Amino acid sequence: MIRYLTNEIYRAQIIELFVAHLYLSLFPVVLAVLVALPLGWAANRHRATRAAMLGASSVLYTIPSLALFIVLPLLLGTSFTSDVNIIVALTLYTTALLVRSVVDALDALPDSTLAAATAMGYRPLRRAWEVELPMAVPVLMAGLRVAVVSNVSLVSIGALLGNGGLGELFTFGFRQSYLPPQITGLVLIALIALVADGLIVLAQRTATPWLRAGQDA
Amino acid sequence: MIVQQVFDYLTDPVNYRGPAGIDDRLLQHVRYCVLSLLIAVVVAVPVGALIGHTRRGAALFLGTATALRALPSLGVLFVLASAAVLGRGLPPLIITLAVLAVPPVMLATLAGVAGVAVDTVDAARGVGMTEAQVLIGVELPNALPVLFGGVRTAMLQVVATAPIAALIGLETLGQYVVAGLAQRDVPQVAAGAVLIAVLAIVFDILLAALQRLLVPTGLRTPAGPRRTPVSLLRGPAGERTVA
């Protein structure tokens, strides 16, 4: 194991795959948040879009990741191993998950608060940004945590197709019956997921100081 | 064109023959998924229910569930198979899939049991039920909708991840993907993808139907029985505003 970790070539490989894994799992989350927030907000305000949006998300989420990784290149014309493939697939998944989260979060907002904001003079868009969004943060963050952890795991499945970030350490090690890369991959992926999860919890605590007000008294 | 090829592949009788046939692999895939899910349910539901009921140790178990969710299944599978402590084929796969399924089910059970209206639980205790009776007779049925949601999520993940079994030589739908990639046979790969997707959707529909069957009518709505916030029943001075 030490021999594996101290080997220059292997270490370069690990670092390269590590960075790739971070990029492949976290970039889709950013994209998905940008897409899901407006979609969820629209779904929350207009009855018609709501049913369509939630229905589409459910169907999308039911499609297994591997199937999507395979079908997308055929539809988009990219190769199986391209990064675009994984990013689009994971963005679709995360969006499906987050739209539902956004709708739930906005649903739970007390009408009285929203009415008060409107009465104070907030126009819909500004109200959405300055009132609804901050209040929706806890539920959103919960959905975000699930999405990030599952994304980090899903990227490794891409190893079946030849592009799986740290997942490739698994296939590499298994084919040669060499345990160290597999354990390294396992530990690193779990580490990324747990650190990302922790960061989101931290961000949540920082972004919602009013929830802890009065507890320190 | 590719759709036509996939369709041809799926309807070609040659592909249904022998141990590598579509129906055989489909059956194997189903068997592994159901077995893993059952094991996960047997493990996760009691634990989740107990913690949800006693509300003790929640932090510890949430941490465990998060840690379990962070483990990539492919890695767990390979490490288990390599270590060969419990065998190289089926046991590692079932363990991997069960580990994958436990967090969603456990979290859903915990949320469901802990989320039962306090008044209901109080009433049950007031009627004279023992703690065990409260848990089994009142909290679990009330928690069923949320629990089923967790089971469906878990099943989705299991069906979606089971194809990795192909990498350790087990005959599941994943073989179409792996073999197809090796042979550069795109229709085969796509056919495998379609089969996996259809299986996932079918299972979800079946579980939804099962949920409809098992959940008592009064608990069908996601919000459960209507709960009027106490603040609406009392005026600002604490007087009752509803007779």
Tab-separated table of C-alpha atoms in Angstrom:
chain	number	residue	atom	x	y	z
A	1	MET	CA	0.000	0.000	0.000
A	2	ILE	CA	2.805	2.381	0.896
A	3	ARG	CA	4.587	1.299	-2.239
A	4	TYR	CA	1.541	2.207	-4.251
A	5	LEU	CA	1.134	5.625	-2.714
A	6	THR	CA	4.794	6.571	-2.982
A	7	ASN	CA	5.026	5.639	-6.634
A	8	GLU	CA	5.319	8.812	-8.744
A	9	ILE	CA	3.328	7.557	-11.698
A	10	TYR	CA	0.488	6.230	-9.607
A	11	ARG	CA	0.339	9.399	-7.596
A	12	ALA	CA	0.045	11.486	-10.744
A	13	GLN	CA	-2.728	9.191	-11.887
A	14	ILE	CA	-4.545	9.536	-8.575
A	15	ILE	CA	-4.320	13.314	-8.607
A	16	GLU	CA	-5.522	13.554	-12.189
A	17	LEU	CA	-8.486	11.301	-11.494
A	18	PHE	CA	-9.219	13.139	-8.250
A	19	VAL	CA	-9.479	16.484	-10.000
A	20	ALA	CA	-11.557	14.943	-12.774
A	21	HIS	CA	-13.877	13.442	-10.192
A	22	LEU	CA	-14.342	16.763	-8.423
A	23	TYR	CA	-15.119	18.478	-11.703
A	24	LEU	CA	-17.488	15.758	-12.940
A	25	SER	CA	-19.469	15.572	-9.735
A	26	LEU	CA	-19.605	19.198	-8.605
A	27	PHE	CA	-19.988	21.152	-11.838
A	28	PRO	CA	-23.369	19.470	-12.585
A	29	VAL	CA	-24.569	20.539	-9.145
A	30	VAL	CA	-23.787	24.175	-9.905
A	31	LEU	CA	-25.550	23.937	-13.269
A	32	ALA	CA	-28.497	22.138	-11.731
A	33	VAL	CA	-28.965	24.773	-9.028
A	34	LEU	CA	-28.973	27.503	-11.690
A	35	VAL	CA	-31.619	25.614	-13.650
A	36	ALA	CA	-33.717	24.254	-10.796
A	37	LEU	CA	-34.215	27.507	-8.916
A	38	PRO	CA	-36.110	29.333	-11.683
A	39	LEU	CA	-37.916	26.162	-12.726
A	40	GLY	CA	-38.993	25.400	-9.176
A	41	TRP	CA	-40.038	28.966	-8.570
A	42	ALA	CA	-42.159	28.985	-11.721
A	43	ALA	CA	-43.658	25.635	-10.758
A	44	ASN	CA	-44.547	26.995	-7.360
A	45	ARG	CA	-46.329	30.031	-8.760
A	46	HIS	CA	-48.212	28.581	-11.702
A	47	ARG	CA	-50.410	25.523	-11.254
A	48	ALA	CA	-49.990	24.324	-14.825
A	49	THR	CA	-46.213	24.183	-14.846
A	50	ARG	CA	-46.184	22.600	-11.416
A	51	ALA	CA	-47.769	19.303	-12.396
A	52	ALA	CA	-45.721	19.076	-15.568
A	53	MET	CA	-42.495	19.880	-13.745
A	54	LEU	CA	-42.981	17.408	-10.917
A	55	GLY	CA	-44.093	14.705	-13.321
A	56	ALA	CA	-41.112	15.210	-15.580
A	57	SER	CA	-38.745	15.176	-12.596
A	58	SER	CA	-40.161	11.904	-11.327
A	59	VAL	CA	-39.785	10.194	-14.662
A	60	LEU	CA	-36.292	11.563	-15.133
A	61	TYR	CA	-35.196	10.465	-11.707
A	62	THR	CA	-36.479	6.945	-12.303
A	63	ILE	CA	-34.156	6.395	-15.245
A	64	PRO	CA	-31.071	4.566	-13.965
A	65	SER	CA	-27.872	6.524	-14.216
A	66	LEU	CA	-26.079	3.922	-16.285
A	67	ALA	CA	-28.896	3.915	-18.816
A	68	LEU	CA	-28.695	7.687	-19.107
A	69	PHE	CA	-24.898	7.615	-19.477
A	70	ILE	CA	-25.417	5.255	-22.406
A	71	VAL	CA	-28.405	6.821	-24.126
A	72	LEU	CA	-27.191	10.440	-23.979
A	73	PRO	CA	-24.137	9.984	-26.227
A	74	LEU	CA	-26.359	8.285	-28.745
A	75	LEU	CA	-28.727	11.235	-28.648
A	76	LEU	CA	-26.114	13.967	-28.464
A	77	GLY	CA	-23.627	12.405	-30.814
A	78	THR	CA	-20.781	12.498	-28.310
A	79	SER	CA	-18.634	9.505	-27.471
A	80	PHE	CA	-19.316	7.311	-24.483
A	81	THR	CA	-16.241	8.518	-22.693
A	82	SER	CA	-16.675	12.246	-23.139
A	83	ASP	CA	-16.999	14.464	-20.089
A	84	VAL	CA	-19.981	16.278	-21.606
A	85	ASN	CA	-21.888	13.035	-21.411
A	86	ILE	CA	-21.466	12.647	-17.678
A	87	ILE	CA	-22.008	16.308	-16.941
A	88	VAL	CA	-25.263	16.513	-18.894
A	89	ALA	CA	-26.564	13.289	-17.353
A	90	LEU	CA	-25.724	14.323	-13.801
A	91	THR	CA	-27.089	17.832	-14.367
A	92	LEU	CA	-30.376	16.305	-15.494
A	93	TYR	CA	-30.526	14.112	-12.417
A	94	THR	CA	-29.602	16.814	-9.974
A	95	THR	CA	-32.069	19.212	-11.582
A	96	ALA	CA	-34.853	16.630	-11.269
A	97	LEU	CA	-33.996	16.184	-7.598
A	98	LEU	CA	-33.595	19.890	-6.851
A	99	VAL	CA	-36.749	21.079	-8.639
A	100	ARG	CA	-38.731	18.911	-6.290
A	101	SER	CA	-36.745	20.328	-3.358
A	102	VAL	CA	-37.325	23.906	-4.467
A	103	VAL	CA	-41.062	23.344	-4.874
A	104	ASP	CA	-41.290	21.716	-1.445
A	105	ALA	CA	-39.267	24.503	0.120
A	106	LEU	CA	-41.362	27.246	-1.429
A	107	ASP	CA	-44.552	25.428	-0.484
A	108	ALA	CA	-43.550	25.448	3.152
A	109	LEU	CA	-43.121	29.205	3.335
A	110	PRO	CA	-45.790	30.808	5.508
A	111	ASP	CA	-48.241	32.822	3.452
A	112	SER	CA	-48.387	35.533	6.080
A	113	THR	CA	-44.709	36.337	5.657
A	114	LEU	CA	-44.993	36.485	1.885
A	115	ALA	CA	-48.078	38.673	2.142
A	116	ALA	CA	-46.254	40.993	4.525
A	117	ALA	CA	-43.383	41.286	2.087
A	118	THR	CA	-45.709	42.152	-0.760
A	119	ALA	CA	-47.465	44.664	1.440
A	120	MET	CA	-44.120	46.276	2.221
A	121	GLY	CA	-43.691	46.915	-1.447
A	122	TYR	CA	-41.571	44.023	-2.684
A	123	ARG	CA	-42.206	43.275	-6.347
A	124	PRO	CA	-42.410	39.524	-7.170
A	125	LEU	CA	-38.865	39.133	-8.494
A	126	ARG	CA	-37.206	40.980	-5.639
A	127	ARG	CA	-39.381	39.204	-3.150
A	128	ALA	CA	-38.300	35.894	-4.603
A	129	TRP	CA	-34.650	36.777	-4.322
A	130	GLU	CA	-34.585	38.535	-0.957
A	131	VAL	CA	-37.376	36.861	0.990
A	132	GLU	CA	-38.354	33.475	-0.438
A	133	LEU	CA	-34.888	32.244	-1.269
A	134	PRO	CA	-33.280	32.830	2.147
A	135	MET	CA	-36.229	31.209	3.891
A	136	ALA	CA	-36.123	28.243	1.570
A	137	VAL	CA	-32.458	27.579	2.284
A	138	PRO	CA	-32.794	24.773	4.911
A	139	VAL	CA	-34.963	22.514	2.781
A	140	LEU	CA	-32.908	23.362	-0.289
A	141	MET	CA	-29.697	22.485	1.483
A	142	ALA	CA	-31.109	19.127	2.534
A	143	GLY	CA	-31.859	18.326	-1.102
A	144	LEU	CA	-28.464	19.654	-2.117
A	145	ARG	CA	-26.696	17.323	0.291
A	146	VAL	CA	-28.462	14.283	-1.090
A	147	ALA	CA	-27.696	15.412	-4.628
A	148	VAL	CA	-24.020	16.042	-4.018
A	149	VAL	CA	-23.375	12.784	-2.194
A	150	SER	CA	-25.192	10.737	-4.820
A	151	ASN	CA	-23.432	12.590	-7.645
A	152	VAL	CA	-20.022	11.815	-6.207
A	153	SER	CA	-21.014	8.162	-6.112
A	154	LEU	CA	-22.600	8.164	-9.555
A	155	VAL	CA	-19.497	9.500	-11.272
A	156	SER	CA	-17.653	6.333	-10.318
A	157	ILE	CA	-20.261	4.259	-12.195
A	158	GLY	CA	-19.011	5.984	-15.310
A	159	ALA	CA	-15.940	3.802	-14.930
A	160	LEU	CA	-17.962	1.053	-16.579
A	161	LEU	CA	-17.927	3.127	-19.724
A	162	GLY	CA	-14.348	4.220	-19.384
A	163	ASN	CA	-14.780	7.661	-17.831
A	164	GLY	CA	-15.381	7.520	-14.131
A	165	GLY	CA	-13.023	9.809	-12.308
A	166	LEU	CA	-11.662	7.973	-9.291
A	167	GLY	CA	-13.877	5.055	-10.255
A	168	GLU	CA	-11.255	4.148	-12.802
A	169	LEU	CA	-8.950	3.252	-9.922
A	170	PHE	CA	-11.403	0.489	-9.087
A	171	THR	CA	-11.474	-1.063	-12.525
A	172	PHE	CA	-7.735	-0.628	-12.855
A	173	GLY	CA	-7.020	-2.308	-9.550
A	174	PHE	CA	-9.560	-5.070	-9.880
A	175	ARG	CA	-8.396	-6.172	-13.299
A	176	GLN	CA	-4.895	-6.652	-11.955
A	177	SER	CA	-6.037	-8.027	-8.613
A	178	TYR	CA	-4.195	-5.137	-7.013
A	179	LEU	CA	-5.923	-3.912	-3.879
A	180	PRO	CA	-4.226	-0.552	-3.057
A	181	PRO	CA	-5.727	1.502	-5.912
A	182	GLN	CA	-9.162	0.178	-5.052
A	183	ILE	CA	-8.873	1.139	-1.421
A	184	THR	CA	-7.406	4.511	-2.361
A	185	GLY	CA	-10.302	5.170	-4.706
A	186	LEU	CA	-12.827	4.119	-2.087
A	187	VAL	CA	-11.353	6.306	0.631
A	188	LEU	CA	-10.915	9.343	-1.635
A	189	ILE	CA	-14.441	9.188	-3.030
A	190	ALA	CA	-15.954	8.782	0.416
A	191	LEU	CA	-13.769	11.677	1.565
A	192	ILE	CA	-14.966	13.966	-1.222
A	193	ALA	CA	-18.575	13.126	-0.458
A	194	LEU	CA	-18.233	13.652	3.286
A	195	VAL	CA	-16.278	16.893	2.947
A	196	ALA	CA	-18.769	18.252	0.419
A	197	ASP	CA	-21.617	17.275	2.732
A	198	GLY	CA	-19.921	18.995	5.653
A	199	LEU	CA	-19.286	22.139	3.624
A	200	ILE	CA	-22.937	22.344	2.682
A	201	VAL	CA	-23.978	21.993	6.319
A	202	LEU	CA	-21.528	24.775	7.177
A	203	ALA	CA	-22.869	26.958	4.389
A	204	GLN	CA	-26.382	26.314	5.627
A	205	ARG	CA	-25.476	27.390	9.156
A	206	THR	CA	-23.798	30.532	7.870
A	207	ALA	CA	-26.630	31.450	5.542
A	208	THR	CA	-29.385	31.124	8.111
A	209	PRO	CA	-28.182	32.861	11.274
A	210	TRP	CA	-31.737	33.697	12.246
A	211	LEU	CA	-32.454	30.038	12.927
A	212	ARG	CA	-29.935	29.974	15.705
A	213	ALA	CA	-30.803	33.353	17.157
A	214	GLY	CA	-31.585	33.159	20.837
A	215	GLN	CA	-29.952	29.779	21.298
A	216	ASP	CA	-26.723	31.274	22.576
A	217	ALA	CA	-28.490	33.424	25.147
B	1	MET	CA	-31.816	4.193	-36.920
B	2	ILE	CA	-30.273	3.337	-33.604
B	3	VAL	CA	-33.756	2.913	-32.213
B	4	GLN	CA	-34.486	0.432	-34.963
B	5	GLN	CA	-31.314	-1.466	-34.172
B	6	VAL	CA	-32.111	-1.632	-30.497
B	7	PHE	CA	-35.604	-2.808	-31.284
B	8	ASP	CA	-34.220	-5.490	-33.563
B	9	TYR	CA	-31.848	-6.640	-30.879
B	10	LEU	CA	-34.577	-6.901	-28.313
B	11	THR	CA	-36.909	-8.809	-30.600
B	12	ASP	CA	-34.352	-11.215	-32.036
B	13	PRO	CA	-35.142	-14.669	-30.607
B	14	VAL	CA	-31.476	-15.623	-30.720
B	15	ASN	CA	-30.835	-13.261	-27.871
B	16	TYR	CA	-33.259	-15.064	-25.633
B	17	ARG	CA	-31.533	-18.403	-25.723
B	18	GLY	CA	-29.207	-19.896	-23.167
B	19	PRO	CA	-27.847	-18.523	-19.897
B	20	ALA	CA	-26.881	-15.265	-21.576
B	21	GLY	CA	-30.407	-14.729	-22.791
B	22	ILE	CA	-32.373	-11.584	-22.078
B	23	ASP	CA	-35.010	-13.267	-19.962
B	24	ASP	CA	-32.422	-15.109	-17.894
B	25	ARG	CA	-30.407	-12.031	-17.179
B	26	LEU	CA	-33.535	-10.059	-16.476
B	27	LEU	CA	-34.617	-12.633	-13.948
B	28	GLN	CA	-31.214	-12.672	-12.289
B	29	HIS	CA	-31.190	-8.907	-12.111
B	30	VAL	CA	-34.631	-8.896	-10.532
B	31	ARG	CA	-33.651	-11.609	-8.057
B	32	TYR	CA	-30.528	-9.824	-6.899
B	33	CYS	CA	-32.345	-6.511	-6.544
B	34	VAL	CA	-35.266	-7.911	-4.592
B	35	LEU	CA	-33.006	-9.943	-2.312
B	36	SER	CA	-30.773	-6.981	-1.516
B	37	LEU	CA	-33.746	-4.737	-0.900
B	38	LEU	CA	-35.363	-7.257	1.435
B	39	ILE	CA	-32.175	-7.573	3.450
B	40	ALA	CA	-31.857	-3.802	3.607
B	41	VAL	CA	-35.469	-3.428	4.752
B	42	VAL	CA	-35.069	-6.098	7.431
B	43	VAL	CA	-32.016	-4.279	8.750
B	44	ALA	CA	-33.015	-0.660	8.275
B	45	VAL	CA	-36.677	-0.550	9.261
B	46	PRO	CA	-36.313	-1.803	12.853
B	47	VAL	CA	-33.302	0.422	13.454
B	48	GLY	CA	-34.964	3.487	11.926
B	49	ALA	CA	-38.235	2.824	13.727
B	50	LEU	CA	-36.559	2.392	17.084
B	51	ILE	CA	-34.582	5.590	16.772
B	52	GLY	CA	-37.567	7.488	15.450
B	53	HIS	CA	-39.633	6.282	18.376
B	54	THR	CA	-37.175	6.848	21.193
B	55	ARG	CA	-35.605	9.862	19.471
B	56	ARG	CA	-32.291	8.867	20.974
B	57	GLY	CA	-29.077	8.314	19.068
B	58	ALA	CA	-30.451	10.095	16.010
B	59	ALA	CA	-27.284	12.088	15.437
B	60	LEU	CA	-25.127	8.974	15.500
B	61	PHE	CA	-27.285	7.133	13.035
B	62	LEU	CA	-27.674	10.095	10.718
B	63	GLY	CA	-23.902	10.263	10.618
B	64	THR	CA	-23.669	6.545	9.874
B	65	ALA	CA	-26.252	6.819	7.117
B	66	THR	CA	-24.426	9.734	5.526
B	67	ALA	CA	-21.143	7.860	5.689
B	68	LEU	CA	-22.718	4.774	4.121
B	69	ARG	CA	-24.214	6.892	1.356
B	70	ALA	CA	-20.811	8.351	0.633
B	71	LEU	CA	-19.341	4.954	-0.223
B	72	PRO	CA	-19.263	4.323	-3.969
B	73	SER	CA	-20.886	0.987	-4.688
B	74	LEU	CA	-18.416	0.079	-7.388
B	75	GLY	CA	-15.588	0.431	-4.910
B	76	VAL	CA	-17.324	-1.531	-2.190
B	77	LEU	CA	-18.084	-4.300	-4.665
B	78	PHE	CA	-14.534	-4.563	-5.902
B	79	VAL	CA	-12.934	-4.399	-2.485
B	80	LEU	CA	-15.256	-7.072	-1.145
B	81	ALA	CA	-14.697	-9.287	-4.166
B	82	SER	CA	-10.952	-8.788	-4.023
B	83	ALA	CA	-10.748	-9.507	-0.348
B	84	ALA	CA	-12.589	-12.738	-1.188
B	85	VAL	CA	-13.379	-13.267	2.462
B	86	LEU	CA	-16.997	-14.114	1.760
B	87	GLY	CA	-16.680	-15.400	-1.738
B	88	ARG	CA	-16.061	-13.698	-5.032
B	89	GLY	CA	-19.411	-13.594	-6.723
B	90	LEU	CA	-22.848	-13.304	-5.230
B	91	PRO	CA	-22.194	-12.369	-1.566
B	92	PRO	CA	-20.149	-9.245	-2.379
B	93	LEU	CA	-22.860	-8.091	-4.767
B	94	ILE	CA	-25.720	-8.614	-2.347
B	95	ILE	CA	-23.803	-6.938	0.455
B	96	THR	CA	-22.922	-3.980	-1.770
B	97	LEU	CA	-26.517	-3.501	-2.912
B	98	ALA	CA	-27.876	-3.938	0.609
B	99	VAL	CA	-25.417	-1.328	1.902
B	100	LEU	CA	-26.610	0.951	-0.882
B	101	ALA	CA	-30.270	0.438	0.003
B	102	VAL	CA	-30.003	0.799	3.786
B	103	PRO	CA	-29.505	4.606	4.079
B	104	PRO	CA	-32.629	5.701	2.152
B	105	VAL	CA	-34.835	3.155	3.911
B	106	MET	CA	-33.425	3.912	7.354
B	107	LEU	CA	-33.700	7.678	6.911
B	108	ALA	CA	-37.233	7.390	5.583
B	109	THR	CA	-38.303	5.130	8.447
B	110	LEU	CA	-36.766	7.488	10.971
B	111	ALA	CA	-38.423	10.523	9.394
B	112	GLY	CA	-41.730	8.745	9.086
B	113	VAL	CA	-41.872	7.398	12.633
B	114	ALA	CA	-40.547	10.589	14.198
B	115	GLY	CA	-42.965	12.634	12.126
B	116	VAL	CA	-46.118	11.020	13.428
B	117	ALA	CA	-48.298	13.648	15.090
B	118	VAL	CA	-47.443	13.906	18.766
B	119	ASP	CA	-51.128	14.026	19.624
B	120	THR	CA	-51.713	10.689	17.978
B	121	VAL	CA	-48.916	9.036	19.909
B	122	ASP	CA	-50.129	10.666	23.094
B	123	ALA	CA	-53.625	9.382	22.475
B	124	ALA	CA	-52.299	5.882	21.907
B	125	ARG	CA	-50.412	5.963	25.184
B	126	GLY	CA	-53.463	7.427	26.874
B	127	VAL	CA	-55.571	4.521	25.681
B	128	GLY	CA	-53.196	2.213	27.487
B	129	MET	CA	-50.952	0.853	24.753
B	130	THR	CA	-47.465	-0.233	25.747
B	131	GLU	CA	-44.519	1.373	24.009
B	132	ALA	CA	-44.143	-1.616	21.717
B	133	GLN	CA	-47.817	-1.492	20.808
B	134	VAL	CA	-47.565	2.220	20.106
B	135	LEU	CA	-44.622	1.652	17.827
B	136	ILE	CA	-46.064	-1.227	15.874
B	137	GLY	CA	-49.713	-0.373	15.920
B	138	VAL	CA	-49.688	3.391	15.567
B	139	GLU	CA	-46.372	4.867	14.510
B	140	LEU	CA	-45.436	2.379	11.825
B	141	PRO	CA	-48.752	2.510	9.949
B	142	ASN	CA	-48.656	6.310	10.121
B	143	ALA	CA	-45.109	6.254	8.859
B	144	LEU	CA	-45.906	3.975	5.926
B	145	PRO	CA	-46.200	6.648	3.195
B	146	VAL	CA	-42.814	8.147	4.015
B	147	LEU	CA	-41.339	4.686	4.497
B	148	PHE	CA	-42.541	3.577	1.076
B	149	GLY	CA	-41.021	6.673	-0.448
B	150	GLY	CA	-37.703	5.571	0.999
B	151	VAL	CA	-38.162	2.016	-0.247
B	152	ARG	CA	-38.923	3.249	-3.751
B	153	THR	CA	-35.853	5.471	-3.751
B	154	ALA	CA	-33.757	2.575	-2.499
B	155	MET	CA	-35.141	0.240	-5.157
B	156	LEU	CA	-34.332	2.760	-7.875
B	157	GLN	CA	-30.757	3.001	-6.730
B	158	VAL	CA	-30.407	-0.761	-6.420
B	159	VAL	CA	-31.781	-1.445	-9.902
B	160	ALA	CA	-29.592	1.295	-11.314
B	161	THR	CA	-26.456	0.036	-9.600
B	162	ALA	CA	-26.904	-3.721	-9.952
B	163	PRO	CA	-25.413	-3.692	-13.475
B	164	ILE	CA	-21.981	-3.329	-11.912
B	165	ALA	CA	-22.292	-7.002	-11.056
B	166	ALA	CA	-21.246	-7.674	-14.620
B	167	LEU	CA	-17.745	-6.559	-13.714
B	168	ILE	CA	-17.327	-9.465	-11.327
B	169	GLY	CA	-18.780	-11.935	-13.745
B	170	LEU	CA	-22.370	-12.226	-12.590
B	171	GLU	CA	-25.074	-12.582	-15.221
B	172	THR	CA	-27.257	-9.495	-14.955
B	173	LEU	CA	-28.465	-6.888	-17.396
B	174	GLY	CA	-25.158	-5.154	-16.877
B	175	GLN	CA	-23.507	-7.786	-19.025
B	176	TYR	CA	-25.095	-6.259	-22.093
B	177	VAL	CA	-23.401	-3.006	-21.315
B	178	VAL	CA	-20.002	-4.465	-20.505
B	179	ALA	CA	-19.977	-7.055	-23.279
B	180	GLY	CA	-21.442	-4.617	-25.760
B	181	LEU	CA	-18.740	-2.086	-24.998
B	182	ALA	CA	-16.027	-4.703	-25.334
B	183	GLN	CA	-17.410	-5.857	-28.667
B	184	ARG	CA	-18.179	-2.301	-29.807
B	185	ASP	CA	-21.729	-3.495	-30.325
B	186	VAL	CA	-23.686	-0.317	-29.703
B	187	PRO	CA	-27.177	-1.804	-30.180
B	188	GLN	CA	-26.359	-4.319	-27.465
B	189	VAL	CA	-25.222	-1.609	-25.092
B	190	ALA	CA	-28.280	0.490	-25.851
B	191	ALA	CA	-30.556	-2.527	-25.475
B	192	GLY	CA	-29.063	-3.145	-22.046
B	193	ALA	CA	-29.659	0.481	-21.093
B	194	VAL	CA	-33.266	0.331	-22.247
B	195	LEU	CA	-33.917	-2.890	-20.330
B	196	ILE	CA	-32.466	-1.453	-17.134
B	197	ALA	CA	-34.526	1.715	-17.488
B	198	VAL	CA	-37.732	-0.190	-18.175
B	199	LEU	CA	-37.093	-2.479	-15.207
B	200	ALA	CA	-36.602	0.529	-12.931
B	201	ILE	CA	-39.853	2.099	-14.105
B	202	VAL	CA	-41.773	-1.148	-13.756
B	203	PHE	CA	-40.494	-1.690	-10.227
B	204	ASP	CA	-41.425	1.846	-9.285
B	205	ILE	CA	-44.959	1.355	-10.592
B	206	LEU	CA	-45.238	-1.963	-8.745
B	207	LEU	CA	-44.068	-0.410	-5.501
B	208	ALA	CA	-46.458	2.496	-5.958
B	209	ALA	CA	-49.280	0.002	-6.413
B	210	LEU	CA	-48.137	-1.898	-3.334
B	211	GLN	CA	-48.115	1.348	-1.401
B	212	ARG	CA	-51.699	2.037	-2.443
B	213	LEU	CA	-52.679	-1.390	-1.258
B	214	LEU	CA	-50.954	-1.326	2.100
B	215	VAL	CA	-51.416	2.222	3.292
B	216	PRO	CA	-54.723	2.702	5.102
B	217	THR	CA	-57.109	5.106	3.370
B	218	GLY	CA	-57.048	7.705	6.078
B	219	LEU	CA	-53.343	8.214	5.689
B	220	ARG	CA	-53.257	8.515	1.909
B	221	THR	CA	-52.716	12.238	1.639
B	222	PRO	CA	-49.054	13.210	1.976
B	223	ALA	CA	-49.851	15.737	4.696
B	224	GLY	CA	-51.567	13.078	6.753
B	225	PRO	CA	-54.626	13.890	8.825
B	226	ARG	CA	-55.324	17.625	8.891
B	227	ARG	CA	-53.649	19.301	11.814
B	228	THR	CA	-54.883	22.746	12.794
B	229	PRO	CA	-52.070	24.801	14.274
B	230	VAL	CA	-52.803	25.425	17.912
B	231	SER	CA	-52.215	29.165	17.397
B	232	LEU	CA	-55.406	29.333	15.363
B	233	LEU	CA	-57.449	27.826	18.146
B	234	ARG	CA	-56.483	30.414	20.693
B	235	GLY	CA	-56.688	34.169	20.486
B	236	PRO	CA	-53.885	36.539	21.514
B	237	ALA	CA	-54.933	36.448	25.166
B	238	GLY	CA	-55.065	32.664	25.178
B	239	GLU	CA	-58.830	32.477	25.073
B	240	ARG	CA	-60.419	29.811	22.921
B	241	THR	CA	-61.631	31.146	19.597
B	242	VAL	CA	-63.267	27.885	18.528
B	243	ALA	CA	-66.063	26.417	20.600
